[in-house]
Amino acid sequence: MSGDHEGNAASAGNAGDAVGRTAGWQEFGRRGLSEQESGRRGLSEQEFGRARSGKHEPGSHEAGNELGNAPGSEPGGRELGNEVPGNEELGSEEPGNEKSGKAPGGRGQDGETRKTVWVALGANLGIAVAKAVGGGIAGSPALLSEAAHSVADSLNEVFLLASLRRSERPADPSHPFGYGKERFFWSLLAAVGIFVTGGCFSFVQGIEAFQSEESESGSGYAIGLAVLVVALLAEGTSLLRALSQVRAQAKVRQHSTLREIRRNEDPALRTVLAEDSTACLGVLLAILGMALHMATGDGAYEAWASLLIGALLVYVAYVLGKSARAQLIGEAVAPEMQQRIRDFLDGRPEIDAVTAALTMRLGPDSVMLAARVDLVAGLDSEEVEEALVRTKRELRAQWPELGQLFLDVTDASVADRVRARRAREELDDAVEERRQVDAG
């Protein structure tokens, strides 16, 4: 093997005269895998030779190598280093593999989220009963609207608990990328629940209040106000619990709590936070409407309070539903993470160009990366294998959430490089824009 390594180093040296990276290939020889290891991984030199023939043979550039081609497709190069039976290092995890692809602490965060949801569910169930009884005694539309709001929130918490449980199921042949997107689906149902059960019912109560001319007793409204004060305390406790979890995550990620609220990828936590914030604001609106009704005798104040609560719930449902929809249909990771991944790949000595780096979030803590890379000239099959294995290993070391990872070796054309450069400029602009928003 030492003679083979010396030959490989010599070949790399010739290529290094063109690209200035001779020392890198000598290091590959020292750090690389043996030929026996390569054989066990099921990647023969013949296969690599076919994959790289368009790269190293003059005049053999393949047509149809466009950015739009899916990584791993035949045009533009064969996908290398992905799933190989019995190979745990080169490829993405096979269905049923014990590796979940989740970032460290992902399950711990799930446990914290589950506690947060249970706290919110307990608070909302008790509050819903109290509001319904108080609203029935007082005949208050605003209080009945808040009771509907609490019922909707309780149902949503059940949805979120279901999403936490179902999303933890391991990958299987029918769902090879796992069930992480269950979180997004059940969060979408929660948004629909807020809209229908909470928002629409509040609008109905408000409209009926405008048409009603009944006068309620002061004692009934006193009971209603007392119920709302208790509800505010309970909702506030649940909100503080959610904010405590958000602050802890922001501390781990070393950025502000406000930025964590804006950028948090956990739909269950985001939904609870939105529900509790809306509930506290809704209770304050109901208290204000009832107090003005008691002071002036004009029921229009309560009617307007009920309509405002309905509008608030519809807006929150829209925001949550829009976010869940984007994640369900396949949302990329944050531009900052995309930028760091591109920087990492661009900095690899064996990579000449990165023509595409596509990401998709498979769950709150699981990401798929499919990248197209053009390797420098002069590599033999063993060096190609070593480069791909090492790149994947170091990618996962830096970003443990990369549960599915595909590297497609391709022969980049001039047009590919131009498009890649333009895409990188757009990515940098997006990162800078988000940085300015966070700073402002």
Short mmCIF file of C-alpha atoms in Angstrom, two decimals:
data_model
loop_
_atom_site.label_atom_id
_atom_site.label_comp_id
_atom_site.label_asym_id
_atom_site.label_seq_id
_atom_site.Cartn_x
_atom_site.Cartn_y
_atom_site.Cartn_z
CA MET A 1 0.00 0.00 0.00
CA SER A 2 2.88 2.46 0.63
CA GLY A 3 3.86 2.24 -3.03
CA ASP A 4 0.27 2.91 -4.04
CA HIS A 5 0.15 5.93 -1.77
CA GLU A 6 3.39 7.28 -3.22
CA GLY A 7 1.98 6.86 -6.70
CA ASN A 8 -1.20 8.61 -5.68
CA ALA A 9 0.82 11.44 -4.12
CA ALA A 10 2.82 11.80 -7.32
CA SER A 11 -0.36 11.95 -9.40
CA ALA A 12 -1.81 14.49 -7.02
CA GLY A 13 1.37 16.51 -7.30
CA ASN A 14 0.96 16.74 -11.06
CA ALA A 15 -2.61 17.90 -10.59
CA GLY A 16 -1.42 20.27 -7.86
CA ASP A 17 0.79 22.10 -10.38
CA ALA A 18 -2.48 23.18 -11.96
CA VAL A 19 -4.50 23.80 -8.82
CA GLY A 20 -1.84 24.47 -6.19
CA ARG A 21 -2.92 21.77 -3.74
CA THR A 22 -0.24 19.08 -3.75
CA ALA A 23 0.08 18.95 0.03
CA GLY A 24 -3.65 18.30 0.37
CA TRP A 25 -3.50 15.09 -1.66
CA GLN A 26 -0.45 13.81 0.29
CA GLU A 27 -2.49 14.32 3.42
CA PHE A 28 -5.38 12.39 1.83
CA GLY A 29 -3.00 9.46 1.30
CA ARG A 30 -1.96 9.48 4.95
CA ARG A 31 -5.50 9.88 6.30
CA GLY A 32 -7.41 7.88 3.73
CA LEU A 33 -9.06 4.51 3.83
CA SER A 34 -7.25 1.37 2.68
CA GLU A 35 -8.19 -0.43 -0.52
CA GLN A 36 -9.65 -3.24 1.59
CA GLU A 37 -11.89 -0.76 3.37
CA SER A 38 -12.92 0.66 0.03
CA GLY A 39 -13.88 -2.81 -1.14
CA ARG A 40 -15.95 -3.41 1.97
CA ARG A 41 -17.82 -0.19 1.34
CA GLY A 42 -18.90 -1.55 -2.01
CA LEU A 43 -17.43 1.30 -4.08
CA SER A 44 -15.12 -0.13 -6.70
CA GLU A 45 -12.57 1.79 -8.68
CA GLN A 46 -14.47 0.82 -11.78
CA GLU A 47 -17.60 2.56 -10.51
CA PHE A 48 -15.68 5.69 -9.60
CA GLY A 49 -13.93 5.63 -12.96
CA ARG A 50 -17.29 5.61 -14.72
CA ALA A 51 -18.59 8.38 -12.46
CA ARG A 52 -15.55 10.55 -13.09
CA SER A 53 -14.94 9.74 -16.76
CA GLY A 54 -16.63 12.95 -17.87
CA LYS A 55 -14.29 14.89 -15.58
CA HIS A 56 -10.88 13.56 -16.49
CA GLU A 57 -11.13 12.61 -20.16
CA PRO A 58 -10.74 15.55 -22.52
CA GLY A 59 -13.79 16.36 -24.56
CA SER A 60 -16.09 14.14 -22.52
CA HIS A 61 -18.31 16.80 -20.90
CA GLU A 62 -21.84 15.50 -20.52
CA ALA A 63 -24.77 17.45 -21.89
CA GLY A 64 -27.77 18.38 -19.82
CA ASN A 65 -25.94 19.20 -16.58
CA GLU A 66 -28.35 21.81 -15.28
CA LEU A 67 -28.92 23.04 -11.77
CA GLY A 68 -32.51 21.95 -11.97
CA ASN A 69 -31.55 18.28 -12.25
CA ALA A 70 -32.12 16.41 -9.03
CA PRO A 71 -28.96 15.40 -7.17
CA GLY A 72 -28.20 11.82 -7.98
CA SER A 73 -29.79 11.93 -11.46
CA GLU A 74 -27.88 10.60 -14.43
CA PRO A 75 -27.36 13.91 -16.31
CA GLY A 76 -24.34 15.71 -14.94
CA GLY A 77 -22.81 12.87 -13.00
CA ARG A 78 -23.55 9.89 -10.83
CA GLU A 79 -24.36 10.45 -7.17
CA LEU A 80 -21.51 9.17 -5.05
CA GLY A 81 -21.09 8.34 -1.39
CA ASN A 82 -24.76 7.88 -0.60
CA GLU A 83 -26.63 4.89 0.65
CA VAL A 84 -24.79 1.60 0.19
CA PRO A 85 -26.13 -1.60 1.76
CA GLY A 86 -24.26 -2.24 4.96
CA ASN A 87 -22.48 1.09 4.86
CA GLU A 88 -23.00 3.37 7.82
CA GLU A 89 -20.39 5.97 6.99
CA LEU A 90 -20.86 6.89 3.38
CA GLY A 91 -24.57 7.23 3.08
CA SER A 92 -27.68 8.54 4.72
CA GLU A 93 -29.34 6.37 7.31
CA GLU A 94 -31.34 3.47 6.00
CA PRO A 95 -34.94 2.97 7.15
CA GLY A 96 -34.91 1.44 10.57
CA ASN A 97 -31.40 2.58 11.32
CA GLU A 98 -30.95 3.63 14.91
CA LYS A 99 -29.48 6.93 13.87
CA SER A 100 -32.28 9.47 13.93
CA GLY A 101 -30.46 12.33 12.29
CA LYS A 102 -31.55 14.62 15.10
CA ALA A 103 -29.32 17.20 16.65
CA PRO A 104 -27.99 16.47 20.14
CA GLY A 105 -30.51 17.69 22.69
CA GLY A 106 -33.36 17.24 20.20
CA ARG A 107 -35.12 14.69 22.36
CA GLY A 108 -34.46 16.82 25.44
CA GLN A 109 -36.09 19.77 23.70
CA ASP A 110 -39.01 17.53 22.76
CA GLY A 111 -39.39 16.65 26.43
CA GLU A 112 -39.43 20.32 27.39
CA THR A 113 -41.94 21.07 24.63
CA ARG A 114 -44.16 18.23 25.84
CA LYS A 115 -44.13 19.68 29.37
CA THR A 116 -44.99 23.12 27.98
CA VAL A 117 -47.94 21.70 26.01
CA TRP A 118 -49.24 19.79 29.05
CA VAL A 119 -49.11 22.94 31.18
CA ALA A 120 -51.03 24.84 28.49
CA LEU A 121 -53.61 22.03 28.15
CA GLY A 122 -54.27 21.90 31.88
CA ALA A 123 -54.66 25.68 32.07
CA ASN A 124 -56.96 25.88 29.05
CA LEU A 125 -59.26 23.07 30.16
CA GLY A 126 -59.84 24.66 33.56
CA ILE A 127 -60.24 28.11 32.08
CA ALA A 128 -62.69 26.92 29.40
CA VAL A 129 -65.04 25.48 32.03
CA ALA A 130 -64.80 28.58 34.22
CA LYS A 131 -65.40 30.96 31.29
CA ALA A 132 -68.36 28.96 30.01
CA VAL A 133 -70.02 28.91 33.45
CA GLY A 134 -69.26 32.58 34.08
CA GLY A 135 -70.40 33.59 30.60
CA GLY A 136 -73.65 31.68 31.01
CA ILE A 137 -74.36 33.35 34.39
CA ALA A 138 -73.41 36.82 33.21
CA GLY A 139 -74.80 36.42 29.68
CA SER A 140 -71.61 38.04 28.41
CA PRO A 141 -70.78 37.52 24.70
CA ALA A 142 -67.17 38.55 25.28
CA LEU A 143 -66.78 35.95 28.03
CA LEU A 144 -68.46 33.27 25.91
CA SER A 145 -66.07 34.18 23.07
CA GLU A 146 -63.18 33.63 25.43
CA ALA A 147 -64.66 30.29 26.47
CA ALA A 148 -64.71 29.25 22.80
CA HIS A 149 -61.13 30.44 22.51
CA SER A 150 -60.06 28.25 25.43
CA VAL A 151 -61.91 25.23 24.00
CA ALA A 152 -60.08 25.75 20.69
CA ASP A 153 -56.75 26.03 22.50
CA SER A 154 -57.43 22.82 24.47
CA LEU A 155 -58.20 20.93 21.28
CA ASN A 156 -55.05 22.30 19.70
CA GLU A 157 -52.92 21.12 22.61
CA VAL A 158 -54.28 17.60 22.02
CA PHE A 159 -53.23 17.92 18.37
CA LEU A 160 -49.76 19.06 19.41
CA LEU A 161 -49.30 16.17 21.84
CA ALA A 162 -50.30 13.80 19.05
CA SER A 163 -47.73 15.43 16.75
CA LEU A 164 -44.95 15.02 19.31
CA ARG A 165 -45.69 11.32 19.69
CA ARG A 166 -46.26 10.47 16.04
CA SER A 167 -43.22 12.39 14.76
CA GLU A 168 -40.89 10.22 16.86
CA ARG A 169 -41.66 7.05 14.90
CA PRO A 170 -38.57 5.68 13.12
CA ALA A 171 -38.22 5.70 9.35
CA ASP A 172 -39.62 2.73 7.45
CA PRO A 173 -39.79 1.63 3.80
CA SER A 174 -42.98 3.62 3.17
CA HIS A 175 -41.56 6.75 4.83
CA PRO A 176 -37.77 6.52 4.32
CA PHE A 177 -37.19 10.08 5.55
CA GLY A 178 -39.10 9.51 8.79
CA TYR A 179 -42.20 11.10 10.25
CA GLY A 180 -40.80 14.47 11.35
CA LYS A 181 -43.29 16.37 9.20
CA GLU A 182 -46.13 15.07 11.38
CA ARG A 183 -45.30 18.09 13.53
CA PHE A 184 -46.13 20.43 10.67
CA PHE A 185 -49.36 18.64 9.73
CA TRP A 186 -50.83 18.68 13.22
CA SER A 187 -49.79 22.31 13.66
CA LEU A 188 -51.77 23.09 10.50
CA LEU A 189 -54.82 21.40 12.04
CA ALA A 190 -54.30 23.46 15.18
CA ALA A 191 -54.35 26.64 13.08
CA VAL A 192 -57.60 25.53 11.44
CA GLY A 193 -59.03 24.84 14.89
CA ILE A 194 -58.15 28.33 16.09
CA PHE A 195 -59.83 29.82 13.03
CA VAL A 196 -63.05 27.80 13.13
CA THR A 197 -63.68 27.15 16.84
CA GLY A 198 -62.24 30.39 18.17
CA GLY A 199 -62.37 33.09 15.50
CA CYS A 200 -65.68 32.27 13.81
CA PHE A 201 -67.51 31.70 17.10
CA SER A 202 -66.26 35.04 18.42
CA PHE A 203 -67.56 36.82 15.34
CA VAL A 204 -70.97 35.19 15.78
CA GLN A 205 -71.09 36.26 19.44
CA GLY A 206 -70.13 39.82 18.54
CA ILE A 207 -72.78 40.14 15.85
CA GLU A 208 -75.47 38.74 18.15
CA ALA A 209 -74.42 41.18 20.89
CA PHE A 210 -75.09 44.13 18.57
CA GLN A 211 -78.62 42.84 17.99
CA SER A 212 -79.34 42.07 21.63
CA GLU A 213 -80.99 44.64 23.89
CA GLU A 214 -80.94 42.60 27.10
CA SER A 215 -79.51 44.21 30.23
CA GLU A 216 -77.43 42.02 32.52
CA SER A 217 -77.17 42.23 36.32
CA GLY A 218 -74.16 43.72 38.04
CA SER A 219 -73.61 40.58 40.12
CA GLY A 220 -73.44 38.46 36.97
CA TYR A 221 -70.79 40.69 35.46
CA ALA A 222 -68.81 40.74 38.69
CA ILE A 223 -68.65 36.94 38.51
CA GLY A 224 -67.58 37.19 34.88
CA LEU A 225 -64.81 39.65 35.66
CA ALA A 226 -63.56 37.46 38.50
CA VAL A 227 -63.42 34.49 36.14
CA LEU A 228 -61.45 36.53 33.61
CA VAL A 229 -58.92 37.64 36.21
CA VAL A 230 -58.33 34.03 37.23
CA ALA A 231 -58.08 33.10 33.54
CA LEU A 232 -55.50 35.82 32.99
CA LEU A 233 -53.36 34.44 35.81
CA ALA A 234 -53.60 30.89 34.45
CA GLU A 235 -52.85 31.94 30.86
CA GLY A 236 -49.98 34.09 32.10
CA THR A 237 -48.48 31.10 33.94
CA SER A 238 -48.64 28.99 30.79
CA LEU A 239 -47.12 31.85 28.75
CA LEU A 240 -44.25 32.22 31.22
CA ARG A 241 -43.54 28.51 30.90
CA ALA A 242 -43.36 28.79 27.10
CA LEU A 243 -41.18 31.91 27.30
CA SER A 244 -38.85 30.15 29.75
CA GLN A 245 -38.28 27.38 27.22
CA VAL A 246 -37.68 29.92 24.44
CA ARG A 247 -35.16 31.83 26.58
CA ALA A 248 -33.30 28.59 27.37
CA GLN A 249 -33.06 27.74 23.66
CA ALA A 250 -31.93 31.28 22.84
CA LYS A 251 -29.17 30.99 25.45
CA VAL A 252 -27.94 27.71 23.96
CA ARG A 253 -27.90 29.21 20.45
CA GLN A 254 -26.34 32.42 21.73
CA HIS A 255 -28.80 34.96 20.40
CA SER A 256 -31.63 37.09 21.74
CA THR A 257 -34.99 35.78 22.96
CA LEU A 258 -36.80 37.93 20.39
CA ARG A 259 -34.77 36.40 17.57
CA GLU A 260 -35.48 32.91 18.91
CA ILE A 261 -39.23 33.66 18.89
CA ARG A 262 -38.99 34.83 15.28
CA ARG A 263 -36.81 31.96 14.06
CA ASN A 264 -37.95 29.01 16.21
CA GLU A 265 -38.50 25.90 14.06
CA ASP A 266 -40.54 23.88 16.59
CA PRO A 267 -44.19 24.20 15.47
CA ALA A 268 -45.56 22.86 18.77
CA LEU A 269 -43.70 25.42 20.87
CA ARG A 270 -44.48 28.18 18.39
CA THR A 271 -48.21 27.32 18.50
CA VAL A 272 -48.34 27.26 22.31
CA LEU A 273 -46.50 30.58 22.46
CA ALA A 274 -48.90 32.17 19.97
CA GLU A 275 -51.98 30.74 21.70
CA ASP A 276 -50.96 31.87 25.18
CA SER A 277 -49.98 35.35 23.99
CA THR A 278 -53.29 35.70 22.14
CA ALA A 279 -55.21 34.33 25.11
CA CYS A 280 -53.73 36.91 27.49
CA LEU A 281 -54.51 39.73 25.05
CA GLY A 282 -58.00 38.32 24.44
CA VAL A 283 -58.74 38.17 28.17
CA LEU A 284 -57.66 41.80 28.55
CA LEU A 285 -60.00 42.79 25.69
CA ALA A 286 -62.87 40.87 27.31
CA ILE A 287 -62.23 42.55 30.69
CA LEU A 288 -62.16 45.95 29.03
CA GLY A 289 -65.40 45.28 27.12
CA MET A 290 -67.25 44.02 30.18
CA ALA A 291 -66.00 46.87 32.37
CA LEU A 292 -67.12 49.51 29.84
CA HIS A 293 -70.48 47.77 29.50
CA MET A 294 -70.95 47.85 33.26
CA ALA A 295 -69.87 51.51 33.48
CA THR A 296 -71.95 52.85 30.57
CA GLY A 297 -74.73 50.31 30.17
CA ASP A 298 -73.90 50.11 26.46
CA GLY A 299 -73.51 46.51 25.25
CA ALA A 300 -71.75 47.67 22.07
CA TYR A 301 -68.46 47.72 23.96
CA GLU A 302 -68.69 44.00 24.64
CA ALA A 303 -69.75 43.33 21.07
CA TRP A 304 -66.69 45.16 19.76
CA ALA A 305 -64.49 43.30 22.23
CA SER A 306 -65.84 40.01 20.93
CA LEU A 307 -65.21 41.05 17.31
CA LEU A 308 -61.66 42.13 18.15
CA ILE A 309 -61.01 38.79 19.83
CA GLY A 310 -62.31 37.06 16.71
CA ALA A 311 -60.09 39.16 14.43
CA LEU A 312 -57.07 38.45 16.64
CA LEU A 313 -57.71 34.70 16.51
CA VAL A 314 -58.16 34.72 12.73
CA TYR A 315 -54.85 36.58 12.31
CA VAL A 316 -52.97 34.14 14.56
CA ALA A 317 -54.53 31.19 12.73
CA TYR A 318 -53.40 32.68 9.41
CA VAL A 319 -49.80 33.18 10.60
CA LEU A 320 -49.54 29.67 12.07
CA GLY A 321 -51.22 28.09 9.05
CA LYS A 322 -48.92 29.90 6.63
CA SER A 323 -45.85 28.71 8.51
CA ALA A 324 -47.11 25.10 8.70
CA ARG A 325 -47.92 25.12 4.98
CA ALA A 326 -44.42 26.30 4.07
CA GLN A 327 -42.86 23.54 6.17
CA LEU A 328 -45.19 20.85 4.84
CA ILE A 329 -44.46 21.51 1.18
CA GLY A 330 -40.69 21.50 1.78
CA GLU A 331 -39.03 24.55 3.32
CA ALA A 332 -35.29 25.16 3.19
CA VAL A 333 -33.30 25.78 6.36
CA ALA A 334 -32.52 29.33 7.45
CA PRO A 335 -30.29 31.31 5.05
CA GLU A 336 -27.63 31.60 7.76
CA MET A 337 -27.26 27.82 7.95
CA GLN A 338 -27.25 27.54 4.15
CA GLN A 339 -24.48 30.13 4.02
CA ARG A 340 -22.36 28.30 6.58
CA ILE A 341 -22.76 25.00 4.71
CA ARG A 342 -21.76 26.65 1.43
CA ASP A 343 -18.75 28.24 3.12
CA PHE A 344 -17.72 24.84 4.46
CA LEU A 345 -18.01 23.13 1.07
CA ASP A 346 -16.29 26.00 -0.76
CA GLY A 347 -13.40 25.75 1.69
CA ARG A 348 -12.70 22.06 1.03
CA PRO A 349 -9.40 21.67 -0.88
CA GLU A 350 -10.74 18.76 -2.93
CA ILE A 351 -13.84 20.69 -4.11
CA ASP A 352 -13.34 22.95 -7.10
CA ALA A 353 -16.91 24.32 -7.25
CA VAL A 354 -20.27 23.90 -5.50
CA THR A 355 -22.95 24.18 -8.17
CA ALA A 356 -25.92 23.55 -5.84
CA ALA A 357 -26.61 22.97 -2.16
CA LEU A 358 -30.29 22.21 -1.63
CA THR A 359 -31.76 21.81 1.86
CA MET A 360 -35.16 20.77 3.17
CA ARG A 361 -36.40 20.60 6.73
CA LEU A 362 -37.72 17.12 7.51
CA GLY A 363 -38.66 18.03 11.08
CA PRO A 364 -37.82 20.62 13.73
CA ASP A 365 -34.39 19.02 14.29
CA SER A 366 -33.83 17.02 11.09
CA VAL A 367 -32.56 18.36 7.76
CA MET A 368 -31.80 16.92 4.34
CA LEU A 369 -28.87 18.27 2.31
CA ALA A 370 -28.33 17.45 -1.37
CA ALA A 371 -25.26 19.12 -2.85
CA ARG A 372 -23.64 19.06 -6.26
CA VAL A 373 -19.89 19.44 -6.21
CA ASP A 374 -17.21 19.53 -8.90
CA LEU A 375 -13.97 18.00 -7.62
CA VAL A 376 -10.54 19.23 -8.68
CA ALA A 377 -8.84 17.41 -11.52
CA GLY A 378 -6.34 14.60 -11.01
CA LEU A 379 -8.06 12.51 -8.33
CA ASP A 380 -8.15 8.74 -8.63
CA SER A 381 -11.03 6.61 -7.36
CA GLU A 382 -9.60 6.08 -3.86
CA GLU A 383 -8.97 9.80 -3.35
CA VAL A 384 -12.51 10.59 -4.53
CA GLU A 385 -13.90 8.14 -2.01
CA GLU A 386 -11.75 9.49 0.80
CA ALA A 387 -12.77 13.07 0.00
CA LEU A 388 -16.49 12.24 0.00
CA VAL A 389 -16.33 10.19 3.20
CA ARG A 390 -14.35 12.86 5.02
CA THR A 391 -16.60 15.68 3.80
CA LYS A 392 -19.73 13.87 4.97
CA ARG A 393 -18.20 13.04 8.33
CA GLU A 394 -17.19 16.63 8.98
CA LEU A 395 -20.52 17.99 7.77
CA ARG A 396 -22.36 15.81 10.28
CA ALA A 397 -19.90 16.74 13.01
CA GLN A 398 -20.67 20.43 12.53
CA TRP A 399 -24.41 20.02 11.81
CA PRO A 400 -25.74 16.90 13.58
CA GLU A 401 -29.24 17.69 12.34
CA LEU A 402 -28.19 16.62 8.82
CA GLY A 403 -30.07 13.34 8.98
CA GLN A 404 -30.08 12.83 5.19
CA LEU A 405 -26.95 13.81 3.28
CA PHE A 406 -26.27 13.39 -0.45
CA LEU A 407 -23.21 14.53 -2.39
CA ASP A 408 -23.43 14.42 -6.17
CA VAL A 409 -20.10 14.57 -8.03
CA THR A 410 -20.61 16.42 -11.31
CA ASP A 411 -18.68 18.10 -14.10
CA ALA A 412 -19.63 21.78 -13.80
CA SER A 413 -20.01 23.76 -16.98
CA VAL A 414 -19.40 27.49 -17.27
CA ALA A 415 -23.16 28.09 -17.12
CA ASP A 416 -23.37 26.00 -13.93
CA ARG A 417 -20.68 28.09 -12.29
CA VAL A 418 -22.36 31.34 -13.30
CA ARG A 419 -25.70 30.21 -11.88
CA ALA A 420 -24.02 29.01 -8.69
CA ARG A 421 -22.27 32.36 -8.27
CA ARG A 422 -25.56 34.21 -8.77
CA ALA A 423 -27.35 31.95 -6.27
CA ARG A 424 -24.58 32.57 -3.72
CA GLU A 425 -24.94 36.34 -4.11
CA GLU A 426 -28.70 36.07 -3.54
CA LEU A 427 -28.09 33.93 -0.45
CA ASP A 428 -25.63 36.45 0.98
CA ASP A 429 -28.15 39.24 0.35
CA ALA A 430 -30.86 37.28 2.18
CA VAL A 431 -28.59 36.71 5.17
CA GLU A 432 -27.67 40.40 5.33
CA GLU A 433 -31.33 41.42 5.12
CA ARG A 434 -32.26 39.12 7.99
CA ARG A 435 -29.30 40.43 10.01
CA GLN A 436 -30.56 43.98 9.55
CA VAL A 437 -34.08 42.96 10.62
CA ASP A 438 -32.73 41.31 13.76
CA ALA A 439 -30.58 44.35 14.53
CA GLY A 440 -33.51 46.71 14.02
#
